[in-house]
């Protein structure tokens, strides 16, 4: 006694409605991000806080020989080496 099961596929109209709803949500999120970054003025304090680092980065790109690379390399190594050690410890298969 096998029953023939009828699988109901969603109609084409509901798929188009889902696609339209997803596109509307994506457009709303993109507009909200644009408004937050460019029109709201809420990010102005953040922009001013990041400005010195941005200016230093621009100076490094424009004049790479005028930068104290030793200090930057030591700072990068001081951050990178403990992280690499922690990753090696976590993924060690001999433990």
mmCIF file with all atom_site columns, N, CA, C and O in Angstrom, residues 32-63:
data_model
loop_
_atom_site.group_PDB
_atom_site.id
_atom_site.type_symbol
_atom_site.label_atom_id
_atom_site.label_alt_id
_atom_site.label_comp_id
_atom_site.label_asym_id
_atom_site.label_entity_id
_atom_site.label_seq_id
_atom_site.pdbx_PDB_ins_code
_atom_site.Cartn_x
_atom_site.Cartn_y
_atom_site.Cartn_z
_atom_site.occupancy
_atom_site.B_iso_or_equiv
_atom_site.pdbx_formal_charge
_atom_site.auth_seq_id
_atom_site.auth_comp_id
_atom_site.auth_asym_id
_atom_site.auth_atom_id
_atom_site.pdbx_PDB_model_num
ATOM 1   N N  . UNK A 1 32 ? 20.849 52.663 4.725  1.00 0.00 ? 32 UNK A N  1
ATOM 2   C CA . UNK A 1 32 ? 21.118 52.974 6.126  1.00 0.00 ? 32 UNK A CA 1
ATOM 3   C C  . UNK A 1 32 ? 22.604 53.138 6.399  1.00 0.00 ? 32 UNK A C  1
ATOM 4   O O  . UNK A 1 32 ? 23.020 54.048 7.125  1.00 0.00 ? 32 UNK A O  1
ATOM 5   N N  . UNK A 1 33 ? 23.432 52.284 5.804  1.00 0.00 ? 33 UNK A N  1
ATOM 6   C CA . UNK A 1 33 ? 24.877 52.404 5.975  1.00 0.00 ? 33 UNK A CA 1
ATOM 7   C C  . UNK A 1 33 ? 25.390 53.683 5.323  1.00 0.00 ? 33 UNK A C  1
ATOM 8   O O  . UNK A 1 33 ? 26.225 54.396 5.898  1.00 0.00 ? 33 UNK A O  1
ATOM 9   N N  . UNK A 1 34 ? 24.882 54.011 4.138  1.00 0.00 ? 34 UNK A N  1
ATOM 10  C CA . UNK A 1 34 ? 25.269 55.257 3.466  1.00 0.00 ? 34 UNK A CA 1
ATOM 11  C C  . UNK A 1 34 ? 24.890 56.459 4.314  1.00 0.00 ? 34 UNK A C  1
ATOM 12  O O  . UNK A 1 34 ? 25.682 57.383 4.494  1.00 0.00 ? 34 UNK A O  1
ATOM 13  N N  . UNK A 1 35 ? 23.669 56.441 4.861  1.00 0.00 ? 35 UNK A N  1
ATOM 14  C CA . UNK A 1 35 ? 23.213 57.554 5.688  1.00 0.00 ? 35 UNK A CA 1
ATOM 15  C C  . UNK A 1 35 ? 24.080 57.695 6.933  1.00 0.00 ? 35 UNK A C  1
ATOM 16  O O  . UNK A 1 35 ? 24.465 58.795 7.313  1.00 0.00 ? 35 UNK A O  1
ATOM 17  N N  . UNK A 1 36 ? 24.400 56.560 7.571  1.00 0.00 ? 36 UNK A N  1
ATOM 18  C CA . UNK A 1 36 ? 25.196 56.593 8.792  1.00 0.00 ? 36 UNK A CA 1
ATOM 19  C C  . UNK A 1 36 ? 26.590 57.153 8.539  1.00 0.00 ? 36 UNK A C  1
ATOM 20  O O  . UNK A 1 36 ? 27.090 57.972 9.315  1.00 0.00 ? 36 UNK A O  1
ATOM 21  N N  . UNK A 1 37 ? 27.200 56.738 7.444  1.00 0.00 ? 37 UNK A N  1
ATOM 22  C CA . UNK A 1 37 ? 28.581 57.155 7.190  1.00 0.00 ? 37 UNK A CA 1
ATOM 23  C C  . UNK A 1 37 ? 28.694 58.558 6.612  1.00 0.00 ? 37 UNK A C  1
ATOM 24  O O  . UNK A 1 37 ? 29.623 59.294 6.952  1.00 0.00 ? 37 UNK A O  1
ATOM 25  N N  . UNK A 1 38 ? 27.769 58.953 5.758  1.00 0.00 ? 38 UNK A N  1
ATOM 26  C CA . UNK A 1 38 ? 27.959 60.198 5.016  1.00 0.00 ? 38 UNK A CA 1
ATOM 27  C C  . UNK A 1 38 ? 26.997 61.323 5.373  1.00 0.00 ? 38 UNK A C  1
ATOM 28  O O  . UNK A 1 38 ? 27.340 62.487 5.209  1.00 0.00 ? 38 UNK A O  1
ATOM 29  N N  . UNK A 1 39 ? 25.810 61.019 5.844  1.00 0.00 ? 39 UNK A N  1
ATOM 30  C CA . UNK A 1 39 ? 24.817 62.070 6.029  1.00 0.00 ? 39 UNK A CA 1
ATOM 31  C C  . UNK A 1 39 ? 24.497 62.377 7.490  1.00 0.00 ? 39 UNK A C  1
ATOM 32  O O  . UNK A 1 39 ? 24.035 63.469 7.795  1.00 0.00 ? 39 UNK A O  1
ATOM 33  N N  . UNK A 1 40 ? 24.685 61.444 8.405  1.00 0.00 ? 40 UNK A N  1
ATOM 34  C CA . UNK A 1 40 ? 24.192 61.622 9.765  1.00 0.00 ? 40 UNK A CA 1
ATOM 35  C C  . UNK A 1 40 ? 25.065 62.535 10.616 1.00 0.00 ? 40 UNK A C  1
ATOM 36  O O  . UNK A 1 40 ? 24.577 63.206 11.503 1.00 0.00 ? 40 UNK A O  1
ATOM 37  N N  . UNK A 1 41 ? 26.361 62.535 10.383 1.00 0.00 ? 41 UNK A N  1
ATOM 38  C CA . UNK A 1 41 ? 27.256 63.299 11.244 1.00 0.00 ? 41 UNK A CA 1
ATOM 39  C C  . UNK A 1 41 ? 27.631 62.560 12.513 1.00 0.00 ? 41 UNK A C  1
ATOM 40  O O  . UNK A 1 41 ? 28.388 63.081 13.336 1.00 0.00 ? 41 UNK A O  1
ATOM 41  N N  . UNK A 1 42 ? 27.120 61.358 12.721 1.00 0.00 ? 42 UNK A N  1
ATOM 42  C CA . UNK A 1 42 ? 27.436 60.593 13.923 1.00 0.00 ? 42 UNK A CA 1
ATOM 43  C C  . UNK A 1 42 ? 28.856 60.054 13.912 1.00 0.00 ? 42 UNK A C  1
ATOM 44  O O  . UNK A 1 42 ? 29.423 59.773 14.967 1.00 0.00 ? 42 UNK A O  1
ATOM 45  N N  . UNK A 1 43 ? 29.446 59.896 12.745 1.00 0.00 ? 43 UNK A N  1
ATOM 46  C CA . UNK A 1 43 ? 30.788 59.334 12.655 1.00 0.00 ? 43 UNK A CA 1
ATOM 47  C C  . UNK A 1 43 ? 31.882 60.400 12.620 1.00 0.00 ? 43 UNK A C  1
ATOM 48  O O  . UNK A 1 43 ? 33.054 60.060 12.496 1.00 0.00 ? 43 UNK A O  1
ATOM 49  N N  . UNK A 1 44 ? 31.529 61.663 12.752 1.00 0.00 ? 44 UNK A N  1
ATOM 50  C CA . UNK A 1 44 ? 32.546 62.717 12.737 1.00 0.00 ? 44 UNK A CA 1
ATOM 51  C C  . UNK A 1 44 ? 33.556 62.577 13.876 1.00 0.00 ? 44 UNK A C  1
ATOM 52  O O  . UNK A 1 44 ? 34.760 62.730 13.640 1.00 0.00 ? 44 UNK A O  1
ATOM 53  N N  . UNK A 1 45 ? 33.149 62.295 15.120 1.00 0.00 ? 45 UNK A N  1
ATOM 54  C CA . UNK A 1 45 ? 34.162 62.101 16.170 1.00 0.00 ? 45 UNK A CA 1
ATOM 55  C C  . UNK A 1 45 ? 35.077 60.912 15.887 1.00 0.00 ? 45 UNK A C  1
ATOM 56  O O  . UNK A 1 45 ? 36.277 60.972 16.155 1.00 0.00 ? 45 UNK A O  1
ATOM 57  N N  . UNK A 1 46 ? 34.525 59.863 15.309 1.00 0.00 ? 46 UNK A N  1
ATOM 58  C CA . UNK A 1 46 ? 35.350 58.709 14.961 1.00 0.00 ? 46 UNK A CA 1
ATOM 59  C C  . UNK A 1 46 ? 36.343 59.068 13.868 1.00 0.00 ? 46 UNK A C  1
ATOM 60  O O  . UNK A 1 46 ? 37.514 58.677 13.914 1.00 0.00 ? 46 UNK A O  1
ATOM 61  N N  . UNK A 1 47 ? 35.903 59.838 12.905 1.00 0.00 ? 47 UNK A N  1
ATOM 62  C CA . UNK A 1 47 ? 36.785 60.282 11.827 1.00 0.00 ? 47 UNK A CA 1
ATOM 63  C C  . UNK A 1 47 ? 37.925 61.121 12.373 1.00 0.00 ? 47 UNK A C  1
ATOM 64  O O  . UNK A 1 47 ? 39.072 60.968 11.961 1.00 0.00 ? 47 UNK A O  1
ATOM 65  N N  . UNK A 1 48 ? 37.629 61.998 13.310 1.00 0.00 ? 48 UNK A N  1
ATOM 66  C CA . UNK A 1 48 ? 38.679 62.835 13.903 1.00 0.00 ? 48 UNK A CA 1
ATOM 67  C C  . UNK A 1 48 ? 39.642 62.016 14.750 1.00 0.00 ? 48 UNK A C  1
ATOM 68  O O  . UNK A 1 48 ? 40.818 62.329 14.829 1.00 0.00 ? 48 UNK A O  1
ATOM 69  N N  . UNK A 1 49 ? 39.160 60.955 15.375 1.00 0.00 ? 49 UNK A N  1
ATOM 70  C CA . UNK A 1 49 ? 40.041 60.102 16.179 1.00 0.00 ? 49 UNK A CA 1
ATOM 71  C C  . UNK A 1 49 ? 40.977 59.278 15.294 1.00 0.00 ? 49 UNK A C  1
ATOM 72  O O  . UNK A 1 49 ? 42.110 58.980 15.685 1.00 0.00 ? 49 UNK A O  1
ATOM 73  N N  . UNK A 1 50 ? 40.528 58.919 14.119 1.00 0.00 ? 50 UNK A N  1
ATOM 74  C CA . UNK A 1 50 ? 41.319 58.079 13.218 1.00 0.00 ? 50 UNK A CA 1
ATOM 75  C C  . UNK A 1 50 ? 42.250 58.914 12.342 1.00 0.00 ? 50 UNK A C  1
ATOM 76  O O  . UNK A 1 50 ? 43.204 58.393 11.782 1.00 0.00 ? 50 UNK A O  1
ATOM 77  N N  . UNK A 1 51 ? 42.014 60.207 12.248 1.00 0.00 ? 51 UNK A N  1
ATOM 78  C CA . UNK A 1 51 ? 42.778 61.080 11.350 1.00 0.00 ? 51 UNK A CA 1
ATOM 79  C C  . UNK A 1 51 ? 44.295 60.994 11.537 1.00 0.00 ? 51 UNK A C  1
ATOM 80  O O  . UNK A 1 51 ? 45.024 60.894 10.543 1.00 0.00 ? 51 UNK A O  1
ATOM 81  N N  . UNK A 1 52 ? 44.867 61.008 12.770 1.00 0.00 ? 52 UNK A N  1
ATOM 82  C CA . UNK A 1 52 ? 46.335 60.934 12.883 1.00 0.00 ? 52 UNK A CA 1
ATOM 83  C C  . UNK A 1 52 ? 46.910 59.634 12.326 1.00 0.00 ? 52 UNK A C  1
ATOM 84  O O  . UNK A 1 52 ? 47.954 59.644 11.655 1.00 0.00 ? 52 UNK A O  1
ATOM 85  N N  . UNK A 1 53 ? 46.252 58.513 12.572 1.00 0.00 ? 53 UNK A N  1
ATOM 86  C CA . UNK A 1 53 ? 46.726 57.246 12.019 1.00 0.00 ? 53 UNK A CA 1
ATOM 87  C C  . UNK A 1 53 ? 46.633 57.220 10.503 1.00 0.00 ? 53 UNK A C  1
ATOM 88  O O  . UNK A 1 53 ? 47.516 56.684 9.820  1.00 0.00 ? 53 UNK A O  1
ATOM 89  N N  . UNK A 1 54 ? 45.567 57.784 9.973  1.00 0.00 ? 54 UNK A N  1
ATOM 90  C CA . UNK A 1 54 ? 45.395 57.859 8.520  1.00 0.00 ? 54 UNK A CA 1
ATOM 91  C C  . UNK A 1 54 ? 46.491 58.730 7.905  1.00 0.00 ? 54 UNK A C  1
ATOM 92  O O  . UNK A 1 54 ? 47.081 58.361 6.884  1.00 0.00 ? 54 UNK A O  1
ATOM 93  N N  . UNK A 1 55 ? 46.777 59.859 8.530  1.00 0.00 ? 55 UNK A N  1
ATOM 94  C CA . UNK A 1 55 ? 47.825 60.739 8.011  1.00 0.00 ? 55 UNK A CA 1
ATOM 95  C C  . UNK A 1 55 ? 49.186 60.055 8.052  1.00 0.00 ? 55 UNK A C  1
ATOM 96  O O  . UNK A 1 55 ? 49.999 60.203 7.136  1.00 0.00 ? 55 UNK A O  1
ATOM 97  N N  . UNK A 1 56 ? 49.454 59.293 9.118  1.00 0.00 ? 56 UNK A N  1
ATOM 98  C CA . UNK A 1 56 ? 50.713 58.556 9.227  1.00 0.00 ? 56 UNK A CA 1
ATOM 99  C C  . UNK A 1 56 ? 50.802 57.485 8.138  1.00 0.00 ? 56 UNK A C  1
ATOM 100 O O  . UNK A 1 56 ? 51.852 57.288 7.538  1.00 0.00 ? 56 UNK A O  1
ATOM 101 N N  . UNK A 1 57 ? 49.694 56.813 7.860  1.00 0.00 ? 57 UNK A N  1
ATOM 102 C CA . UNK A 1 57 ? 49.671 55.803 6.807  1.00 0.00 ? 57 UNK A CA 1
ATOM 103 C C  . UNK A 1 57 ? 49.909 56.434 5.441  1.00 0.00 ? 57 UNK A C  1
ATOM 104 O O  . UNK A 1 57 ? 50.677 55.898 4.628  1.00 0.00 ? 57 UNK A O  1
ATOM 105 N N  . UNK A 1 58 ? 49.302 57.570 5.193  1.00 0.00 ? 58 UNK A N  1
ATOM 106 C CA . UNK A 1 58 ? 49.519 58.269 3.919  1.00 0.00 ? 58 UNK A CA 1
ATOM 107 C C  . UNK A 1 58 ? 50.977 58.694 3.793  1.00 0.00 ? 58 UNK A C  1
ATOM 108 O O  . UNK A 1 58 ? 51.575 58.574 2.721  1.00 0.00 ? 58 UNK A O  1
ATOM 109 N N  . UNK A 1 59 ? 51.582 59.165 4.885  1.00 0.00 ? 59 UNK A N  1
ATOM 110 C CA . UNK A 1 59 ? 52.993 59.556 4.847  1.00 0.00 ? 59 UNK A CA 1
ATOM 111 C C  . UNK A 1 59 ? 53.888 58.350 4.568  1.00 0.00 ? 59 UNK A C  1
ATOM 112 O O  . UNK A 1 59 ? 54.882 58.458 3.839  1.00 0.00 ? 59 UNK A O  1
ATOM 113 N N  . UNK A 1 60 ? 53.540 57.183 5.130  1.00 0.00 ? 60 UNK A N  1
ATOM 114 C CA . UNK A 1 60 ? 54.340 55.978 4.876  1.00 0.00 ? 60 UNK A CA 1
ATOM 115 C C  . UNK A 1 60 ? 54.239 55.559 3.417  1.00 0.00 ? 60 UNK A C  1
ATOM 116 O O  . UNK A 1 60 ? 55.214 55.090 2.837  1.00 0.00 ? 60 UNK A O  1
ATOM 117 N N  . UNK A 1 61 ? 53.083 55.714 2.811  1.00 0.00 ? 61 UNK A N  1
ATOM 118 C CA . UNK A 1 61 ? 52.916 55.328 1.410  1.00 0.00 ? 61 UNK A CA 1
ATOM 119 C C  . UNK A 1 61 ? 53.624 56.315 0.495  1.00 0.00 ? 61 UNK A C  1
ATOM 120 O O  . UNK A 1 61 ? 54.307 55.921 -0.458 1.00 0.00 ? 61 UNK A O  1
ATOM 121 N N  . UNK A 1 62 ? 53.517 57.606 0.787  1.00 0.00 ? 62 UNK A N  1
ATOM 122 C CA . UNK A 1 62 ? 54.107 58.620 -0.077 1.00 0.00 ? 62 UNK A CA 1
ATOM 123 C C  . UNK A 1 62 ? 55.622 58.713 0.063  1.00 0.00 ? 62 UNK A C  1
ATOM 124 O O  . UNK A 1 62 ? 56.306 58.985 -0.915 1.00 0.00 ? 62 UNK A O  1
ATOM 125 N N  . UNK A 1 63 ? 56.149 58.538 1.271  1.00 0.00 ? 63 UNK A N  1
ATOM 126 C CA . UNK A 1 63 ? 57.592 58.663 1.503  1.00 0.00 ? 63 UNK A CA 1
ATOM 127 C C  . UNK A 1 63 ? 58.052 57.517 2.388  1.00 0.00 ? 63 UNK A C  1
ATOM 128 O O  . UNK A 1 63 ? 58.261 57.690 3.587  1.00 0.00 ? 63 UNK A O  1
#
